[in-house]
């Protein structure tokens, strides 16, 4: 029987050097897209897909992320006193159930695979999702829900994939593609950040995964890969053939918010999608486009 998906790991230990000075004293995952920090998009998406337990893999200087999901007692009291009902309701509707977030620290930056390995006690023997908050997806159905549907049907590993320009394969985990049915591809191989000349395809993994707990055993080997880091992609590659492994060409658009241009595009796309802001943003954009 396929175990229900209830856990998610959020790797948030990165330094965010690409966004300095904004990230000098603030975690990059607290950068807002419109009015919501990146981390909260990830948590909201996961909760919409049925996730109940979260593990944030943090590092030094990341306490704002933990505070963000706590109850802001003084703030709520002040809002209540001033009859700011709407703001109060917003905070309350987003409150996390007690005990639903745990944190572990990645003491040394040895890569994404190492970050996930740091969460091994939390993972235990259960399937789990990984959401990289840098990747935002604007879609009809939350991206993780789309993956969860595949996982609950196949009981195997599932990663969200999208086509990237061939010259950009060295930025992502890339699939060797097997049999393909509609939007689902069988994963025959995985390579982390291959040179375009060696890339087996231009289908890249984005920051949404559902993995079986066995991946932890392969991560424990601590083998170094691309960039001399412990790569999640390499550990996942070792699971191919042992359990079903699919890439899902998800419905929706992905924004790489770890990149300045991607982050700015996300601001515009998410603002345009908002009924309260869309018309005004569409109007002022004309000014710049026609200039
Ligand atoms: C990580 C993964 C890579 C994946 C990417 C998605 O890379 O290692 O396989 O394609 O996330 O955003 P990073 O962005 O940490 O370099």
PDB file of C-alpha atoms and ligand atoms in Angstrom:
ATOM      1  CA  UNK A   1       0.000   0.000   0.000  1.00  0.00           C
ATOM      2  CA  UNK A   2       1.237   3.499  -0.852  1.00  0.00           C
ATOM      3  CA  UNK A   3       2.010   5.492   2.285  1.00  0.00           C
ATOM      4  CA  UNK A   4       0.250   8.850   2.457  1.00  0.00           C
ATOM      5  CA  UNK A   5       2.467  11.887   1.899  1.00  0.00           C
ATOM      6  CA  UNK A   6       2.517  14.043   5.028  1.00  0.00           C
ATOM      7  CA  UNK A   7       6.062  15.379   5.404  1.00  0.00           C
ATOM      8  CA  UNK A   8       8.061  18.088   3.680  1.00  0.00           C
ATOM      9  CA  UNK A   9      11.641  19.233   3.988  1.00  0.00           C
ATOM     10  CA  UNK A  10      12.474  22.856   3.218  1.00  0.00           C
ATOM     11  CA  UNK A  11      16.191  23.449   2.654  1.00  0.00           C
ATOM     12  CA  UNK A  12      16.758  27.083   3.685  1.00  0.00           C
ATOM     13  CA  UNK A  13      20.380  27.213   4.782  1.00  0.00           C
ATOM     14  CA  UNK A  14      21.736  29.064   1.707  1.00  0.00           C
ATOM     15  CA  UNK A  15      23.483  32.407   2.141  1.00  0.00           C
ATOM     16  CA  UNK A  16      21.621  34.239  -0.612  1.00  0.00           C
ATOM     17  CA  UNK A  17      24.767  35.954  -1.860  1.00  0.00           C
ATOM     18  CA  UNK A  18      23.121  36.747  -5.202  1.00  0.00           C
ATOM     19  CA  UNK A  19      20.747  39.134  -3.446  1.00  0.00           C
ATOM     20  CA  UNK A  20      23.218  41.115  -1.367  1.00  0.00           C
ATOM     21  CA  UNK A  21      22.865  43.619   0.175  1.00  0.00           C
ATOM     22  CA  UNK A  22      19.147  42.762   0.627  1.00  0.00           C
ATOM     23  CA  UNK A  23      20.089  39.469   2.277  1.00  0.00           C
ATOM     24  CA  UNK A  24      22.855  40.773   4.528  1.00  0.00           C
ATOM     25  CA  UNK A  25      20.727  40.649   7.677  1.00  0.00           C
ATOM     26  CA  UNK A  26      17.661  38.817   6.329  1.00  0.00           C
ATOM     27  CA  UNK A  27      17.226  35.291   4.964  1.00  0.00           C
ATOM     28  CA  UNK A  28      16.679  35.267   1.196  1.00  0.00           C
ATOM     29  CA  UNK A  29      13.584  33.124   1.752  1.00  0.00           C
ATOM     30  CA  UNK A  30      11.992  36.131   3.491  1.00  0.00           C
ATOM     31  CA  UNK A  31      12.156  38.209   0.291  1.00  0.00           C
ATOM     32  CA  UNK A  32       8.557  38.976  -0.657  1.00  0.00           C
ATOM     33  CA  UNK A  33       6.888  38.369  -3.966  1.00  0.00           C
ATOM     34  CA  UNK A  34       4.156  41.032  -3.879  1.00  0.00           C
ATOM     35  CA  UNK A  35       3.350  40.780  -0.158  1.00  0.00           C
ATOM     36  CA  UNK A  36       4.245  37.234   0.839  1.00  0.00           C
ATOM     37  CA  UNK A  37       7.722  35.873   1.594  1.00  0.00           C
ATOM     38  CA  UNK A  38       9.072  33.083  -0.610  1.00  0.00           C
ATOM     39  CA  UNK A  39       9.078  30.643   2.305  1.00  0.00           C
ATOM     40  CA  UNK A  40       5.373  31.116   2.806  1.00  0.00           C
ATOM     41  CA  UNK A  41       4.558  30.347  -0.806  1.00  0.00           C
ATOM     42  CA  UNK A  42       6.357  27.023  -0.302  1.00  0.00           C
ATOM     43  CA  UNK A  43       4.542  26.250   2.958  1.00  0.00           C
ATOM     44  CA  UNK A  44       1.133  27.238   1.555  1.00  0.00           C
ATOM     45  CA  UNK A  45       1.695  25.090  -1.534  1.00  0.00           C
ATOM     46  CA  UNK A  46       2.710  22.134   0.619  1.00  0.00           C
ATOM     47  CA  UNK A  47      -0.264  22.488   2.971  1.00  0.00           C
ATOM     48  CA  UNK A  48      -2.592  22.629  -0.032  1.00  0.00           C
ATOM     49  CA  UNK A  49      -1.115  19.247  -1.044  1.00  0.00           C
ATOM     50  CA  UNK A  50      -1.859  17.698   2.342  1.00  0.00           C
ATOM     51  CA  UNK A  51       1.519  18.184   4.045  1.00  0.00           C
ATOM     52  CA  UNK A  52       1.173  18.330   7.829  1.00  0.00           C
ATOM     53  CA  UNK A  53       4.750  18.179   9.105  1.00  0.00           C
ATOM     54  CA  UNK A  54       7.601  20.438   8.064  1.00  0.00           C
ATOM     55  CA  UNK A  55      11.323  20.361   8.650  1.00  0.00           C
ATOM     56  CA  UNK A  56      13.300  23.479   7.819  1.00  0.00           C
ATOM     57  CA  UNK A  57      16.986  22.856   7.280  1.00  0.00           C
ATOM     58  CA  UNK A  58      18.392  26.185   8.400  1.00  0.00           C
ATOM     59  CA  UNK A  59      21.740  27.820   9.025  1.00  0.00           C
ATOM     60  CA  UNK A  60      23.068  30.746  11.001  1.00  0.00           C
ATOM     61  CA  UNK A  61      21.120  33.999  10.658  1.00  0.00           C
ATOM     62  CA  UNK A  62      17.871  32.304   9.700  1.00  0.00           C
ATOM     63  CA  UNK A  63      15.778  32.837  12.828  1.00  0.00           C
ATOM     64  CA  UNK A  64      13.403  35.214  11.007  1.00  0.00           C
ATOM     65  CA  UNK A  65      12.104  32.160   9.138  1.00  0.00           C
ATOM     66  CA  UNK A  66      11.161  30.450  12.372  1.00  0.00           C
ATOM     67  CA  UNK A  67       9.670  33.628  13.853  1.00  0.00           C
ATOM     68  CA  UNK A  68       7.602  34.087  10.718  1.00  0.00           C
ATOM     69  CA  UNK A  69       5.624  30.934  11.466  1.00  0.00           C
ATOM     70  CA  UNK A  70       5.179  31.675  15.160  1.00  0.00           C
ATOM     71  CA  UNK A  71       2.201  33.520  16.629  1.00  0.00           C
ATOM     72  CA  UNK A  72       3.053  37.253  16.803  1.00  0.00           C
ATOM     73  CA  UNK A  73       1.229  37.842  20.069  1.00  0.00           C
ATOM     74  CA  UNK A  74       1.963  41.586  20.510  1.00  0.00           C
ATOM     75  CA  UNK A  75       1.149  42.297  16.873  1.00  0.00           C
ATOM     76  CA  UNK A  76      -2.160  40.430  17.099  1.00  0.00           C
ATOM     77  CA  UNK A  77      -3.078  42.216  20.325  1.00  0.00           C
ATOM     78  CA  UNK A  78      -2.337  45.607  18.753  1.00  0.00           C
ATOM     79  CA  UNK A  79      -4.329  44.766  15.629  1.00  0.00           C
ATOM     80  CA  UNK A  80      -7.272  43.651  17.785  1.00  0.00           C
ATOM     81  CA  UNK A  81      -7.085  46.822  19.869  1.00  0.00           C
ATOM     82  CA  UNK A  82      -7.149  48.948  16.708  1.00  0.00           C
ATOM     83  CA  UNK A  83      -9.962  46.891  15.138  1.00  0.00           C
ATOM     84  CA  UNK A  84      -7.772  45.902  12.168  1.00  0.00           C
ATOM     85  CA  UNK A  85      -9.967  42.880  11.575  1.00  0.00           C
ATOM     86  CA  UNK A  86      -8.829  42.024   8.085  1.00  0.00           C
ATOM     87  CA  UNK A  87      -5.118  41.989   8.950  1.00  0.00           C
ATOM     88  CA  UNK A  88      -5.846  39.969  12.073  1.00  0.00           C
ATOM     89  CA  UNK A  89      -7.900  37.397  10.164  1.00  0.00           C
ATOM     90  CA  UNK A  90      -5.099  37.078   7.594  1.00  0.00           C
ATOM     91  CA  UNK A  91      -2.519  36.302  10.285  1.00  0.00           C
ATOM     92  CA  UNK A  92      -4.833  33.850  12.037  1.00  0.00           C
ATOM     93  CA  UNK A  93      -5.792  32.025   8.860  1.00  0.00           C
ATOM     94  CA  UNK A  94      -2.109  31.362   8.176  1.00  0.00           C
ATOM     95  CA  UNK A  95      -1.213  30.177  11.678  1.00  0.00           C
ATOM     96  CA  UNK A  96       0.488  26.792  11.743  1.00  0.00           C
ATOM     97  CA  UNK A  97      -0.808  24.019  14.004  1.00  0.00           C
ATOM     98  CA  UNK A  98       1.376  23.710  17.121  1.00  0.00           C
ATOM     99  CA  UNK A  99       4.300  21.356  16.625  1.00  0.00           C
ATOM    100  CA  UNK A 100       4.042  21.204  12.849  1.00  0.00           C
ATOM    101  CA  UNK A 101       7.459  22.761  12.156  1.00  0.00           C
ATOM    102  CA  UNK A 102      10.766  21.389  13.340  1.00  0.00           C
ATOM    103  CA  UNK A 103      14.173  22.708  12.398  1.00  0.00           C
ATOM    104  CA  UNK A 104      17.602  21.210  12.017  1.00  0.00           C
ATOM    105  CA  UNK A 105      20.790  23.059  11.209  1.00  0.00           C
ATOM    106  CA  UNK A 106      23.082  22.359   8.339  1.00  0.00           C
ATOM    107  CA  UNK A 107      26.298  23.384  10.066  1.00  0.00           C
ATOM    108  CA  UNK A 108      28.447  23.318   6.947  1.00  0.00           C
ATOM    109  CA  UNK A 109      27.425  24.177   3.363  1.00  0.00           C
ATOM    110  CA  UNK A 110      28.118  20.845   1.687  1.00  0.00           C
ATOM    111  CA  UNK A 111      25.275  20.980  -0.830  1.00  0.00           C
ATOM    112  CA  UNK A 112      21.588  20.183  -1.248  1.00  0.00           C
ATOM    113  CA  UNK A 113      22.092  16.449  -0.729  1.00  0.00           C
ATOM    114  CA  UNK A 114      23.821  17.095   2.561  1.00  0.00           C
ATOM    115  CA  UNK A 115      21.008  19.465   3.617  1.00  0.00           C
ATOM    116  CA  UNK A 116      18.409  16.738   3.027  1.00  0.00           C
ATOM    117  CA  UNK A 117      20.561  14.190   4.886  1.00  0.00           C
ATOM    118  CA  UNK A 118      20.551  16.576   7.874  1.00  0.00           C
ATOM    119  CA  UNK A 119      16.761  15.989   8.039  1.00  0.00           C
ATOM    120  CA  UNK A 120      17.102  12.172   8.178  1.00  0.00           C
ATOM    121  CA  UNK A 121      15.591  11.771  11.682  1.00  0.00           C
ATOM    122  CA  UNK A 122      12.565  13.779  10.590  1.00  0.00           C
ATOM    123  CA  UNK A 123      12.199  11.736   7.395  1.00  0.00           C
ATOM    124  CA  UNK A 124      12.405   8.363   9.153  1.00  0.00           C
ATOM    125  CA  UNK A 125      10.705   5.693   7.051  1.00  0.00           C
ATOM    126  CA  UNK A 126       8.212   7.979   5.336  1.00  0.00           C
ATOM    127  CA  UNK A 127       7.906   9.392   1.839  1.00  0.00           C
ATOM    128  CA  UNK A 128       8.568  13.120   1.859  1.00  0.00           C
ATOM    129  CA  UNK A 129       8.367  16.202  -0.310  1.00  0.00           C
ATOM    130  CA  UNK A 130      11.135  18.708  -0.873  1.00  0.00           C
ATOM    131  CA  UNK A 131      10.310  22.279  -1.830  1.00  0.00           C
ATOM    132  CA  UNK A 132      13.086  24.701  -2.743  1.00  0.00           C
ATOM    133  CA  UNK A 133      11.585  28.102  -1.900  1.00  0.00           C
ATOM    134  CA  UNK A 134      13.624  29.804  -4.668  1.00  0.00           C
ATOM    135  CA  UNK A 135      11.383  28.138  -7.225  1.00  0.00           C
ATOM    136  CA  UNK A 136       7.890  29.599  -7.437  1.00  0.00           C
ATOM    137  CA  UNK A 137       5.176  28.056  -9.564  1.00  0.00           C
ATOM    138  CA  UNK A 138       2.089  29.898 -10.741  1.00  0.00           C
ATOM    139  CA  UNK A 139      -0.494  27.268 -11.668  1.00  0.00           C
ATOM    140  CA  UNK A 140      -4.153  26.281 -11.506  1.00  0.00           C
ATOM    141  CA  UNK A 141      -3.420  23.283  -9.283  1.00  0.00           C
ATOM    142  CA  UNK A 142      -0.564  23.726  -6.787  1.00  0.00           C
ATOM    143  CA  UNK A 143       2.556  22.110  -8.263  1.00  0.00           C
ATOM    144  CA  UNK A 144       3.148  19.806  -5.290  1.00  0.00           C
ATOM    145  CA  UNK A 145      -0.457  18.589  -5.498  1.00  0.00           C
ATOM    146  CA  UNK A 146       0.180  17.613  -9.119  1.00  0.00           C
ATOM    147  CA  UNK A 147       3.218  15.602  -8.001  1.00  0.00           C
ATOM    148  CA  UNK A 148       1.322  14.086  -5.060  1.00  0.00           C
ATOM    149  CA  UNK A 149      -1.342  12.789  -7.451  1.00  0.00           C
ATOM    150  CA  UNK A 150       1.360  10.922  -9.400  1.00  0.00           C
ATOM    151  CA  UNK A 151       3.020   9.676  -6.204  1.00  0.00           C
ATOM    152  CA  UNK A 152      -0.253   8.308  -4.789  1.00  0.00           C
ATOM    153  CA  UNK A 153      -0.841   6.463  -8.059  1.00  0.00           C
ATOM    154  CA  UNK A 154       2.680   5.063  -8.597  1.00  0.00           C
ATOM    155  CA  UNK A 155       4.065   4.898  -5.054  1.00  0.00           C
ATOM    156  CA  UNK A 156       7.459   5.955  -6.407  1.00  0.00           C
ATOM    157  CA  UNK A 157       9.711   8.978  -6.741  1.00  0.00           C
ATOM    158  CA  UNK A 158       8.392  12.001  -8.631  1.00  0.00           C
ATOM    159  CA  UNK A 159      10.136  15.229  -9.613  1.00  0.00           C
ATOM    160  CA  UNK A 160       8.719  18.305 -11.322  1.00  0.00           C
ATOM    161  CA  UNK A 161      10.402  18.954 -14.655  1.00  0.00           C
ATOM    162  CA  UNK A 162      10.429  21.654 -17.276  1.00  0.00           C
ATOM    163  CA  UNK A 163      12.262  22.292 -20.523  1.00  0.00           C
ATOM    164  CA  UNK A 164      15.104  24.796 -20.371  1.00  0.00           C
ATOM    165  CA  UNK A 165      17.162  26.342 -23.180  1.00  0.00           C
ATOM    166  CA  UNK A 166      19.855  23.839 -24.108  1.00  0.00           C
ATOM    167  CA  UNK A 167      22.680  26.201 -23.176  1.00  0.00           C
ATOM    168  CA  UNK A 168      21.341  26.357 -19.601  1.00  0.00           C
ATOM    169  CA  UNK A 169      21.596  22.652 -18.733  1.00  0.00           C
ATOM    170  CA  UNK A 170      24.658  23.422 -16.576  1.00  0.00           C
ATOM    171  CA  UNK A 171      22.400  25.200 -14.069  1.00  0.00           C
ATOM    172  CA  UNK A 172      20.094  22.270 -13.267  1.00  0.00           C
ATOM    173  CA  UNK A 173      19.612  18.576 -12.622  1.00  0.00           C
ATOM    174  CA  UNK A 174      18.879  17.076 -16.069  1.00  0.00           C
ATOM    175  CA  UNK A 175      16.883  13.959 -16.996  1.00  0.00           C
ATOM    176  CA  UNK A 176      17.723  11.109 -19.305  1.00  0.00           C
ATOM    177  CA  UNK A 177      14.252  10.463 -20.637  1.00  0.00           C
ATOM    178  CA  UNK A 178      12.624   7.041 -20.900  1.00  0.00           C
ATOM    179  CA  UNK A 179       9.073   6.141 -21.978  1.00  0.00           C
ATOM    180  CA  UNK A 180       6.770   9.157 -22.083  1.00  0.00           C
ATOM    181  CA  UNK A 181       2.997   9.209 -21.628  1.00  0.00           C
ATOM    182  CA  UNK A 182       1.256  12.578 -21.861  1.00  0.00           C
ATOM    183  CA  UNK A 183       2.952  14.791 -19.290  1.00  0.00           C
ATOM    184  CA  UNK A 184       4.720  11.979 -17.443  1.00  0.00           C
ATOM    185  CA  UNK A 185       8.213  10.751 -18.310  1.00  0.00           C
ATOM    186  CA  UNK A 186      10.038   7.772 -16.933  1.00  0.00           C
ATOM    187  CA  UNK A 187      13.401   8.795 -15.520  1.00  0.00           C
ATOM    188  CA  UNK A 188      16.189   6.659 -16.966  1.00  0.00           C
ATOM    189  CA  UNK A 189      19.062   8.722 -15.695  1.00  0.00           C
ATOM    190  CA  UNK A 190      19.869  11.961 -13.876  1.00  0.00           C
ATOM    191  CA  UNK A 191      22.881  14.237 -14.184  1.00  0.00           C
ATOM    192  CA  UNK A 192      23.598  17.305 -12.075  1.00  0.00           C
ATOM    193  CA  UNK A 193      24.484  20.436 -14.024  1.00  0.00           C
ATOM    194  CA  UNK A 194      25.908  18.809 -17.180  1.00  0.00           C
ATOM    195  CA  UNK A 195      27.649  20.886 -19.842  1.00  0.00           C
ATOM    196  CA  UNK A 196      25.239  21.427 -22.736  1.00  0.00           C
ATOM    197  CA  UNK A 197      27.475  19.181 -24.870  1.00  0.00           C
ATOM    198  CA  UNK A 198      26.999  16.238 -22.481  1.00  0.00           C
ATOM    199  CA  UNK A 199      23.391  16.843 -21.411  1.00  0.00           C
ATOM    200  CA  UNK A 200      21.119  13.823 -22.048  1.00  0.00           C
ATOM    201  CA  UNK A 201      18.131  16.180 -22.663  1.00  0.00           C
ATOM    202  CA  UNK A 202      17.004  19.697 -21.870  1.00  0.00           C
ATOM    203  CA  UNK A 203      14.413  18.546 -19.338  1.00  0.00           C
ATOM    204  CA  UNK A 204      15.413  20.004 -15.999  1.00  0.00           C
ATOM    205  CA  UNK A 205      14.340  19.317 -12.437  1.00  0.00           C
ATOM    206  CA  UNK A 206      12.761  22.252 -10.643  1.00  0.00           C
ATOM    207  CA  UNK A 207      12.604  22.572  -6.881  1.00  0.00           C
ATOM    208  CA  UNK A 208       9.703  20.186  -6.200  1.00  0.00           C
ATOM    209  CA  UNK A 209      10.318  16.543  -5.350  1.00  0.00           C
ATOM    210  CA  UNK A 210       8.515  13.618  -3.729  1.00  0.00           C
ATOM    211  CA  UNK A 211      11.002  10.995  -2.673  1.00  0.00           C
ATOM    212  CA  UNK A 212      11.056   7.659  -0.912  1.00  0.00           C
ATOM    213  CA  UNK A 213      13.030   7.556   2.351  1.00  0.00           C
ATOM    214  CA  UNK A 214      15.627   5.190   0.814  1.00  0.00           C
ATOM    215  CA  UNK A 215      17.321   8.233  -0.713  1.00  0.00           C
ATOM    216  CA  UNK A 216      18.785   8.940   2.730  1.00  0.00           C
ATOM    217  CA  UNK A 217      20.857   5.728   2.558  1.00  0.00           C
ATOM    218  CA  UNK A 218      22.460   6.929  -0.666  1.00  0.00           C
ATOM    219  CA  UNK A 219      23.005  10.418   0.752  1.00  0.00           C
ATOM    220  CA  UNK A 220      24.771   8.868   3.755  1.00  0.00           C
ATOM    221  CA  UNK A 221      27.585   7.803   1.427  1.00  0.00           C
ATOM    222  CA  UNK A 222      28.477  11.504   1.232  1.00  0.00           C
ATOM    223  CA  UNK A 223      29.889  11.141  -2.266  1.00  0.00           C
ATOM    224  CA  UNK A 224      30.884  14.489  -3.745  1.00  0.00           C
ATOM    225  CA  UNK A 225      29.565  15.434  -7.173  1.00  0.00           C
ATOM    226  CA  UNK A 226      29.219  18.608  -9.256  1.00  0.00           C
ATOM    227  CA  UNK A 227      30.827  21.613  -7.569  1.00  0.00           C
ATOM    228  CA  UNK A 228      32.404  19.208  -5.050  1.00  0.00           C
ATOM    229  CA  UNK A 229      29.055  19.152  -3.220  1.00  0.00           C
ATOM    230  CA  UNK A 230      26.919  16.248  -1.997  1.00  0.00           C
ATOM    231  CA  UNK A 231      24.276  16.324  -4.714  1.00  0.00           C
ATOM    232  CA  UNK A 232      20.681  15.223  -4.189  1.00  0.00           C
ATOM    233  CA  UNK A 233      20.524  14.447  -7.908  1.00  0.00           C
ATOM    234  CA  UNK A 234      23.314  11.844  -7.591  1.00  0.00           C
ATOM    235  CA  UNK A 235      21.565  10.083  -4.691  1.00  0.00           C
ATOM    236  CA  UNK A 236      18.280  10.090  -6.621  1.00  0.00           C
ATOM    237  CA  UNK A 237      20.036   8.582  -9.634  1.00  0.00           C
ATOM    238  CA  UNK A 238      20.981   5.599  -7.480  1.00  0.00           C
ATOM    239  CA  UNK A 239      17.282   4.858  -6.838  1.00  0.00           C
ATOM    240  CA  UNK A 240      16.451   4.453 -10.535  1.00  0.00           C
ATOM    241  CA  UNK A 241      15.453   0.863 -11.209  1.00  0.00           C
ATOM    242  CA  UNK A 242      14.598   0.100  -7.574  1.00  0.00           C
ATOM    243  CA  UNK A 243      11.258   1.941  -7.501  1.00  0.00           C
ATOM    244  CA  UNK A 244       9.135   3.820 -10.049  1.00  0.00           C
ATOM    245  CA  UNK A 245      10.709   7.197 -10.881  1.00  0.00           C
ATOM    246  CA  UNK A 246       8.852   9.810 -12.903  1.00  0.00           C
ATOM    247  CA  UNK A 247       9.319  13.360 -14.062  1.00  0.00           C
ATOM    248  CA  UNK A 248       6.103  15.352 -14.289  1.00  0.00           C
ATOM    249  CA  UNK A 249       5.788  18.130 -16.835  1.00  0.00           C
ATOM    250  CA  UNK A 250       3.591  20.091 -14.477  1.00  0.00           C
ATOM    251  CA  UNK A 251       0.909  22.535 -15.501  1.00  0.00           C
ATOM    252  CA  UNK A 252       1.961  26.083 -14.670  1.00  0.00           C
ATOM    253  CA  UNK A 253       4.830  28.503 -14.983  1.00  0.00           C
ATOM    254  CA  UNK A 254       7.976  28.309 -12.913  1.00  0.00           C
ATOM    255  CA  UNK A 255       9.970  31.338 -11.789  1.00  0.00           C
ATOM    256  CA  UNK A 256      13.561  30.998 -10.658  1.00  0.00           C
ATOM    257  CA  UNK A 257      13.582  33.494  -7.805  1.00  0.00           C
ATOM    258  CA  UNK A 258      17.216  32.702  -7.032  1.00  0.00           C
ATOM    259  CA  UNK A 259      17.973  34.793 -10.106  1.00  0.00           C
ATOM    260  CA  UNK A 260      17.313  38.552 -10.192  1.00  0.00           C
ATOM    261  CA  UNK A 261      15.505  38.583 -13.539  1.00  0.00           C
ATOM    262  CA  UNK A 262      13.431  35.538 -12.529  1.00  0.00           C
ATOM    263  CA  UNK A 263      12.562  37.179  -9.224  1.00  0.00           C
ATOM    264  CA  UNK A 264      11.422  40.379 -10.956  1.00  0.00           C
ATOM    265  CA  UNK A 265       9.366  38.393 -13.460  1.00  0.00           C
ATOM    266  CA  UNK A 266       7.678  36.564 -10.574  1.00  0.00           C
ATOM    267  CA  UNK A 267       6.740  39.915  -9.001  1.00  0.00           C
ATOM    268  CA  UNK A 268       5.021  41.009 -12.198  1.00  0.00           C
ATOM    269  CA  UNK A 269       3.326  37.672 -12.924  1.00  0.00           C
ATOM    270  CA  UNK A 270       2.017  37.205  -9.377  1.00  0.00           C
ATOM    271  CA  UNK A 271       0.869  40.838  -9.174  1.00  0.00           C
ATOM    272  CA  UNK A 272      -0.942  40.557 -12.524  1.00  0.00           C
ATOM    273  CA  UNK A 273      -2.687  37.398 -11.276  1.00  0.00           C
ATOM    274  CA  UNK A 274      -4.073  39.232  -8.242  1.00  0.00           C
ATOM    275  CA  UNK A 275      -7.572  40.669  -8.673  1.00  0.00           C
ATOM    276  CA  UNK A 276      -6.775  43.559  -6.297  1.00  0.00           C
ATOM    277  CA  UNK A 277      -3.565  44.588  -8.087  1.00  0.00           C
ATOM    278  CA  UNK A 278      -3.699  43.166 -11.602  1.00  0.00           C
ATOM    279  CA  UNK A 279      -5.567  46.008 -13.351  1.00  0.00           C
ATOM    280  CA  UNK A 280      -3.374  48.754 -11.831  1.00  0.00           C
ATOM    281  CA  UNK A 281      -0.151  46.885 -12.612  1.00  0.00           C
ATOM    282  CA  UNK A 282      -1.260  46.174 -16.185  1.00  0.00           C
ATOM    283  CA  UNK A 283      -1.976  49.873 -16.606  1.00  0.00           C
ATOM    284  CA  UNK A 284       1.346  51.204 -15.309  1.00  0.00           C
ATOM    285  CA  UNK A 285       3.352  48.573 -17.168  1.00  0.00           C
ATOM    286  CA  UNK A 286       2.156  50.060 -20.461  1.00  0.00           C
ATOM    287  CA  UNK A 287       4.066  53.211 -19.591  1.00  0.00           C
ATOM    288  CA  UNK A 288       7.374  51.339 -19.454  1.00  0.00           C
ATOM    289  CA  UNK A 289       6.801  48.981 -22.344  1.00  0.00           C
ATOM    290  CA  UNK A 290       5.898  51.765 -24.767  1.00  0.00           C
ATOM    291  CA  UNK A 291       8.814  53.939 -23.672  1.00  0.00           C
TER     292      UNK A 291
HETATM  293  C1  LIG B   1      19.222  22.537  -7.239  1.00  0.00           C
HETATM  294  C2  LIG B   1      19.412  21.097  -7.690  1.00  0.00           C
HETATM  295  C3  LIG B   1      19.183  20.980  -9.200  1.00  0.00           C
HETATM  296  C4  LIG B   1      17.811  21.535  -9.554  1.00  0.00           C
HETATM  297  C5  LIG B   1      17.664  22.985  -9.031  1.00  0.00           C
HETATM  298  C6  LIG B   1      16.234  23.483  -9.223  1.00  0.00           C
HETATM  299  O1  LIG B   1      20.262  23.316  -7.803  1.00  0.00           O
HETATM  300  O2  LIG B   1      20.709  20.664  -7.359  1.00  0.00           O
HETATM  301  O3  LIG B   1      19.260  19.640  -9.601  1.00  0.00           O
HETATM  302  O4  LIG B   1      17.614  21.514 -10.955  1.00  0.00           O
HETATM  303  O5  LIG B   1      17.965  23.045  -7.629  1.00  0.00           O
HETATM  304  O6  LIG B   1      16.107  24.821  -8.861  1.00  0.00           O
HETATM  305  P1  LIG B   1      20.670  24.751  -7.183  1.00  0.00           P
HETATM  306  O7  LIG B   1      19.619  25.706  -7.643  1.00  0.00           O
HETATM  307  O8  LIG B   1      20.682  24.599  -5.708  1.00  0.00           O
HETATM  308  O9  LIG B   1      22.017  25.045  -7.752  1.00  0.00           O
END
